[in-house]
Structure formats: C-alpha cells, structure tokens
Amino acid sequence: WAETKIQDEQVRQSGLTVVVQNGSEAQGEANRVARMLRLIGYAVRNIDTVDKQSNTKIVLGSSRAEKPEIAWAVARLQNLYPHAEVVEDDSAVQKARSDVVLILGQDGAAAFARTGR
C-alpha cells in the first residue's frame, strides 16, 4: 500500500537529506514524522530533540540552488507543512550535515487539526 499511495519516486531519486528536530515537546513526534518522510522517499539523516519551538520551520541552505533535482522534494515537504516558516540558514544545515532541517514546533498539532490530516 505504501509503495503505491505514499512513496514519491521523484523525492527518492532527489536524494534530499533531512534532519528532523522535535521542538514540539510532544514525545515521539520526530520519530513519527521521520517514519512518514522515509516512506515518502526522503533520506532522513538524524532525529534530534531541541528546545521548545512555537513554530514549525523548514530550514534550507543556499546550496540547494546548485542541486535543481531537489526542487520537487523541497516543494513536497513545504506542501506537507504549509504552516511552516521557511528560512535559509547555511550554518544550520551544514551543522546538521543535511540539505534540510525540519524543526517541529508546537503549532503542528493545531495546523494538522485544521487541515484534517
């Protein structure tokens, strides 16, 4: 079922790497999100817990412009988290050794309740 309904071959082929950081204070949230992202086709590099965050953020590095093949994967991630603030921070993605850092904030539960996800 997951192969036909969830997996995205373009995402898988992009090789986009993601680090998921849980700032929502909801125990296990980063693990659940990482599992979902892996099913879709993202290469999840790491799962971390960070200090409490009010808002979900998608942190991108400027080097993504050099990798046009990841554009679809980034857009898909933004579609999954339409409430997330998108920021560019080269030092954060370099420190995470990843293309993207997804920081889960406390706004996530409310946003998913509104969209029915």
XYZ file of C-alpha atoms in Angstrom:
117
model
C 0.000 0.000 0.000
C 2.699 2.490 0.988
C 4.590 1.856 -2.252
C 1.624 2.869 -4.396
C -0.028 5.534 -2.236
C 2.727 7.247 -0.281
C 6.101 6.800 -1.955
C 7.232 9.501 -4.335
C 9.854 8.333 -6.807
C 10.952 11.913 -7.580
C 11.616 12.534 -3.901
C 13.510 9.252 -3.578
C 15.632 9.977 -6.655
C 16.405 13.512 -5.488
C 18.468 12.194 -2.585
C 17.276 15.095 -0.429
C 18.544 14.620 3.105
C 16.501 15.772 6.084
C 17.174 16.111 9.784
C 14.030 16.156 11.934
C 14.229 18.122 15.170
C 11.465 17.903 17.740
C 10.765 21.232 19.412
C 7.083 20.475 19.909
C 7.549 18.823 23.307
C 5.282 16.003 22.072
C 7.153 12.838 22.917
C 7.932 10.703 19.868
C 6.770 13.303 17.342
C 10.094 13.429 15.493
C 10.134 9.630 15.201
C 6.623 9.579 13.722
C 7.460 12.340 11.247
C 10.758 10.704 10.273
C 8.976 7.414 9.608
C 6.464 9.202 7.354
C 9.212 11.068 5.499
C 11.141 7.833 4.917
C 8.013 6.187 3.496
C 7.622 9.078 1.063
C 11.247 8.723 -0.009
C 13.258 11.284 1.922
C 16.672 10.314 3.265
C 16.295 11.091 6.978
C 19.783 11.573 8.364
C 19.046 12.148 12.016
C 16.361 12.776 14.626
C 17.042 15.250 17.425
C 15.255 16.900 20.314
C 15.689 20.664 20.603
C 14.413 23.373 22.908
C 10.714 24.221 22.708
C 9.736 25.953 19.468
C 6.451 27.763 18.954
C 6.531 27.481 15.180
C 7.493 24.744 12.761
C 10.378 25.703 10.481
C 11.821 24.296 7.298
C 15.464 25.350 7.245
C 17.153 25.320 3.845
C 20.698 26.013 2.765
C 21.567 28.248 -0.146
C 23.454 25.361 -1.799
C 20.106 23.862 -2.856
C 20.231 26.209 -5.859
C 23.176 24.116 -7.071
C 21.002 20.989 -6.923
C 17.943 21.533 -9.158
C 16.962 17.877 -8.769
C 15.886 18.533 -5.182
C 13.389 21.284 -6.065
C 10.439 18.857 -6.210
C 11.400 17.242 -2.898
C 11.639 20.635 -1.168
C 8.279 21.693 -2.653
C 6.692 18.432 -1.491
C 7.993 18.984 2.037
C 6.608 22.523 2.023
C 3.270 21.097 0.873
C 3.305 18.644 3.787
C 3.937 21.526 6.203
C 2.135 24.546 4.700
C 2.067 26.282 8.090
C 5.857 26.101 8.447
C 8.073 29.133 8.230
C 10.706 28.628 5.516
C 14.096 30.071 6.422
C 17.542 29.963 4.874
C 20.380 29.202 7.253
C 23.550 27.729 5.780
C 25.185 27.191 9.161
C 22.233 25.150 10.494
C 22.133 22.784 7.516
C 25.922 22.459 7.480
C 25.939 21.656 11.183
C 23.212 19.058 10.604
C 25.087 17.712 7.547
C 21.844 17.743 5.653
C 20.023 19.580 2.852
C 17.061 20.466 5.083
C 16.363 20.720 8.800
C 12.707 20.293 9.718
C 12.104 21.780 13.162
C 8.761 20.646 14.568
C 7.057 23.313 16.631
C 4.052 23.386 18.890
C 1.932 24.831 16.079
C 1.979 21.490 14.252
C -0.853 19.808 16.141
C -3.160 22.782 15.658
C -2.293 23.079 11.955
C -2.936 19.390 11.294
C -6.244 19.576 13.172
C -7.352 22.457 10.914
C -6.415 20.616 7.704
C -7.825 17.299 8.816
C -4.529 15.385 8.440
